[in-house]
Short mmCIF file of C-alpha atoms and ligand atoms in Angstrom, two decimals:
data_model
loop_
_atom_site.label_atom_id
_atom_site.label_comp_id
_atom_site.label_asym_id
_atom_site.label_seq_id
_atom_site.Cartn_x
_atom_site.Cartn_y
_atom_site.Cartn_z
CA MET R 3 -27.59 44.52 -28.66
CA VAL R 4 -25.11 41.68 -29.65
CA ALA R 5 -21.41 42.99 -30.04
CA ARG R 6 -19.62 42.42 -33.25
CA LEU R 7 -16.23 40.74 -33.91
CA THR R 8 -14.60 40.76 -37.19
CA ALA R 9 -11.93 38.18 -36.79
CA ALA R 10 -10.60 35.98 -34.07
CA HIS R 11 -8.54 37.26 -31.77
CA GLU R 12 -10.05 40.37 -31.91
CA ILE R 13 -11.83 42.28 -28.84
CA LEU R 14 -15.54 42.85 -29.10
CA GLU R 15 -17.00 46.24 -28.63
CA PRO R 16 -19.25 45.87 -25.69
CA ASP R 17 -22.59 47.59 -25.04
CA GLU R 18 -22.33 50.11 -21.53
CA ASP R 19 -23.58 47.19 -19.52
CA THR R 20 -21.63 44.86 -20.78
CA VAL R 21 -18.36 43.09 -19.82
CA SER R 22 -15.81 44.54 -21.78
CA ASP R 23 -13.30 42.11 -22.93
CA VAL R 24 -14.72 39.15 -23.49
CA ARG R 25 -12.43 37.90 -26.73
CA LEU R 26 -12.84 34.41 -28.91
CA ASP R 27 -9.72 32.91 -30.03
CA THR R 28 -8.06 29.70 -30.59
CA ILE R 29 -8.02 26.79 -27.78
CA GLY R 30 -4.37 26.32 -27.02
CA ALA R 31 -2.66 23.28 -25.31
CA GLU R 32 -2.67 25.46 -22.44
CA ASP R 33 -6.18 25.63 -22.38
CA LEU R 34 -6.57 21.62 -22.50
CA GLU R 35 -6.57 20.95 -18.56
CA PHE R 36 -9.24 24.12 -17.99
CA LEU R 37 -11.49 22.98 -20.79
CA ARG R 38 -11.44 19.39 -19.36
CA GLN R 39 -12.42 20.11 -16.09
CA LEU R 40 -15.27 22.66 -16.47
CA ARG R 41 -16.71 20.02 -19.06
CA ASN R 42 -16.33 17.01 -16.77
CA ALA R 43 -17.77 19.03 -14.15
CA GLU R 44 -20.86 19.64 -16.06
CA ARG R 45 -21.24 16.73 -17.92
CA ARG R 46 -24.31 16.10 -17.00
CA TRP R 47 -25.30 18.56 -19.32
CA PHE R 48 -23.83 16.53 -22.37
CA PHE R 49 -25.22 13.47 -24.21
CA ASP R 50 -21.44 11.64 -23.58
CA GLN R 51 -21.22 11.86 -20.22
CA ASN R 52 -18.26 10.18 -19.52
CA GLU R 53 -15.31 11.34 -17.99
CA VAL R 54 -12.84 12.91 -20.30
CA THR R 55 -9.28 11.92 -19.39
CA PRO R 56 -6.29 14.15 -19.94
CA GLU R 57 -5.29 11.61 -22.71
CA ALA R 58 -8.18 11.72 -24.87
CA GLN R 59 -8.56 15.42 -24.88
CA ALA R 60 -5.42 15.84 -26.10
CA ALA R 61 -6.46 13.54 -28.86
CA TRP R 62 -9.28 15.29 -29.56
CA HIS R 63 -6.80 18.87 -29.51
CA ARG R 64 -4.91 17.14 -32.43
CA SER R 65 -7.80 16.51 -34.30
CA LEU R 66 -9.45 19.91 -34.52
CA ALA R 67 -7.07 20.56 -37.54
CA ALA R 68 -8.47 17.92 -39.63
CA HIS R 69 -12.17 19.61 -39.06
CA PRO R 70 -11.98 23.10 -40.26
CA ASN R 71 -15.45 23.21 -40.88
CA ASN R 72 -16.00 22.68 -36.88
CA HIS R 73 -15.13 26.15 -35.47
CA TRP R 74 -13.88 25.64 -31.59
CA TYR R 75 -13.77 28.85 -29.84
CA MET R 76 -11.99 29.53 -26.87
CA VAL R 77 -13.54 32.25 -24.77
CA ARG R 78 -11.58 34.42 -22.93
CA VAL R 79 -12.18 37.97 -20.43
CA GLY R 80 -9.18 39.67 -20.85
CA ASP R 81 -6.50 37.28 -20.05
CA ARG R 82 -8.90 34.84 -18.33
CA ARG R 83 -9.87 31.27 -19.52
CA ALA R 84 -13.95 32.09 -19.38
CA GLY R 85 -15.23 29.23 -21.17
CA CYS R 86 -15.83 27.58 -24.95
CA PHE R 87 -18.17 26.62 -27.96
CA SER R 88 -18.33 24.99 -30.83
CA ILE R 89 -20.15 25.92 -34.20
CA LYS R 90 -19.93 23.07 -36.97
CA VAL R 91 -20.79 24.58 -40.55
CA GLY R 92 -22.73 21.94 -42.49
CA ASP R 93 -22.50 21.72 -46.64
CA ASP R 94 -26.64 22.26 -46.12
CA GLY R 95 -26.41 25.89 -44.95
CA ARG R 96 -27.05 24.77 -41.27
CA ALA R 97 -24.73 25.04 -38.68
CA TYR R 98 -24.91 23.27 -35.52
CA VAL R 99 -23.44 25.14 -32.01
CA GLY R 100 -22.51 22.87 -29.03
CA SER R 101 -20.38 22.23 -26.58
CA ILE R 102 -20.90 25.21 -24.76
CA LEU R 103 -19.03 25.91 -21.19
CA LEU R 104 -18.81 28.62 -19.26
CA ALA R 105 -16.83 28.69 -15.83
CA PRO R 106 -19.22 29.51 -12.94
CA GLU R 107 -17.41 32.62 -12.35
CA PHE R 108 -17.99 34.43 -15.46
CA ARG R 109 -22.25 33.70 -15.40
CA GLY R 110 -24.34 35.91 -15.17
CA GLN R 111 -23.19 38.90 -16.80
CA GLY R 112 -23.49 37.85 -20.97
CA VAL R 113 -20.07 36.91 -21.22
CA MET R 114 -21.43 33.88 -23.70
CA THR R 115 -24.47 35.50 -24.95
CA GLN R 116 -21.57 38.07 -26.19
CA ALA R 117 -19.35 35.33 -27.58
CA MET R 118 -21.81 33.20 -29.46
CA GLY R 119 -23.92 36.35 -30.98
CA ALA R 120 -20.11 37.48 -32.47
CA ALA R 121 -18.95 34.31 -33.34
CA MET R 122 -22.36 33.33 -35.27
CA ASP R 123 -22.22 37.05 -36.68
CA GLN R 124 -18.84 36.49 -38.05
CA LEU R 125 -19.86 33.16 -39.51
CA GLY R 126 -22.85 34.69 -40.97
CA SER R 127 -26.50 35.34 -40.36
CA HIS R 128 -27.28 33.45 -43.69
CA LEU R 129 -26.55 30.04 -41.89
CA ARG R 130 -29.47 28.05 -39.77
CA TYR R 131 -27.99 28.00 -36.64
CA TYR R 132 -29.34 24.89 -34.61
CA THR R 133 -28.88 23.14 -31.28
CA GLU R 134 -29.90 20.26 -28.62
CA VAL R 135 -30.83 21.12 -25.33
CA LEU R 136 -31.57 18.97 -22.39
CA ALA R 137 -35.53 19.78 -21.37
CA ASP R 138 -34.63 20.72 -18.38
CA ASN R 139 -31.32 23.13 -18.58
CA ASP R 140 -32.79 26.20 -18.16
CA GLN R 141 -29.51 28.60 -18.65
CA SER R 142 -28.32 26.99 -21.62
CA LEU R 143 -32.32 27.60 -22.99
CA ASN R 144 -32.04 30.90 -21.75
CA LEU R 145 -29.08 31.27 -23.44
CA PHE R 146 -30.08 30.57 -27.21
CA ASN R 147 -33.81 32.47 -26.68
CA ARG R 148 -31.32 35.67 -26.09
CA LEU R 149 -29.69 34.55 -29.10
CA GLY R 150 -33.12 34.12 -31.09
CA PHE R 151 -33.09 30.73 -31.00
CA THR R 152 -37.08 29.54 -30.87
CA PRO R 153 -37.93 25.60 -30.71
CA ARG R 154 -39.00 23.94 -33.93
CA PHE R 155 -38.06 20.53 -33.67
CA VAL R 156 -38.71 18.38 -30.88
CA THR R 157 -36.26 15.14 -29.94
CA LEU R 158 -38.13 12.60 -27.89
CA GLU R 159 -35.63 10.10 -26.36
CA ARG R 160 -36.36 6.76 -24.20
CA THR R 161 -33.63 6.19 -21.91
CA ALA R 162 -31.48 3.31 -22.01
CA ARG R 163 -33.35 0.25 -19.65
C1 COA T 21 -25.15 27.74 -20.12
C2 COA T 21 -24.12 28.68 -19.82
C3 COA T 21 -23.18 28.89 -20.91
C4 COA T 21 -25.19 29.76 -19.41
O1 COA T 21 -24.18 30.53 -18.83
P1 COA T 21 -24.65 32.62 -18.81
O2 COA T 21 -23.92 32.61 -17.54
O3 COA T 21 -26.37 32.08 -17.74
O4 COA T 21 -24.64 32.82 -19.70
P2 COA T 21 -24.23 34.30 -20.30
O5 COA T 21 -23.08 34.73 -20.04
O6 COA T 21 -24.90 35.04 -21.51
O7 COA T 21 -25.14 35.35 -19.41
C5 COA T 21 -26.50 35.36 -19.32
C6 COA T 21 -26.95 36.09 -17.63
O8 COA T 21 -26.46 37.29 -17.49
C7 COA T 21 -27.46 38.35 -17.43
N1 COA T 21 -26.50 39.50 -17.98
C8 COA T 21 -25.88 40.39 -17.61
N2 COA T 21 -25.74 41.70 -18.07
C9 COA T 21 -26.02 41.13 -19.65
C10 COA T 21 -25.87 41.60 -21.44
N3 COA T 21 -24.97 42.97 -21.24
N4 COA T 21 -26.66 40.57 -21.82
C11 COA T 21 -26.72 39.62 -21.90
N5 COA T 21 -26.99 38.74 -20.51
C12 COA T 21 -26.58 39.69 -19.10
C13 COA T 21 -28.66 37.68 -18.36
O9 COA T 21 -29.49 38.26 -17.47
C14 COA T 21 -28.34 35.97 -17.55
O10 COA T 21 -28.67 36.20 -16.31
P3 COA T 21 -29.89 35.19 -15.80
O11 COA T 21 -29.60 33.68 -16.54
O12 COA T 21 -29.76 35.25 -14.52
O13 COA T 21 -30.97 36.25 -16.67
C15 COA T 21 -23.61 27.93 -18.49
O14 COA T 21 -24.52 28.07 -17.31
C16 COA T 21 -23.31 26.72 -18.30
O15 COA T 21 -21.55 26.64 -18.86
N6 COA T 21 -23.43 25.66 -18.03
C17 COA T 21 -22.77 24.61 -18.07
C18 COA T 21 -23.05 23.72 -19.48
C19 COA T 21 -24.10 23.79 -20.09
O16 COA T 21 -25.46 23.82 -19.44
N7 COA T 21 -23.99 23.82 -21.42
C20 COA T 21 -24.80 24.02 -22.20
C21 COA T 21 -24.99 22.68 -22.88
S1 COA T 21 -26.66 22.86 -24.08
#
């Protein structure tokens, strides 16, 4: 069901009913403003709901090289910017999937399912992939469900008073 990817920058092999030119790429400096605006527009879904400034976004981008186990993926459809996600591989065989963002015009077509499935195939199915999702984020829960994730641990929070 999920297309395969053997290396970053490679075009994924699509199923017949899938968007055919989904690509995983590195995040370049020219992608930062697109991702910053998308992240700020969708910040209600993230733990840190502060607005990200251009300066903070640039500092974050500079810091990526120091953390090679935290894989960041730019998702492109052809030459168009579609979104991003990250997978942080730990020393314990677990891998945290996060920072998932897809621009509204690319939703509903399986783009993120294809992209994340390919990245997990690439990093290896021996890893225990996990994530945290707000309980009312149905689109994200559906996405992870399609990728084979099931609820195992439940995080409870009392919001700040
Ligand atoms: C979470 C998010 C990436 C999901 O986007 P999405 O478009 O639903 O996910 P996909 O790109 O995998 O597309 C799946 C949709 O395409 C449909 N689809 C069509 N063809 C498909 C195919 N070949 N394969 C899989 N799905 C397909 C699916 O049915 C699904 O639509 P549905 O939810 O209406 O049933 C997106 O809603 C988003 O960016 N939200 C804001 C940020 C956010 O919440 N991030 C997660 C924080 S934990």
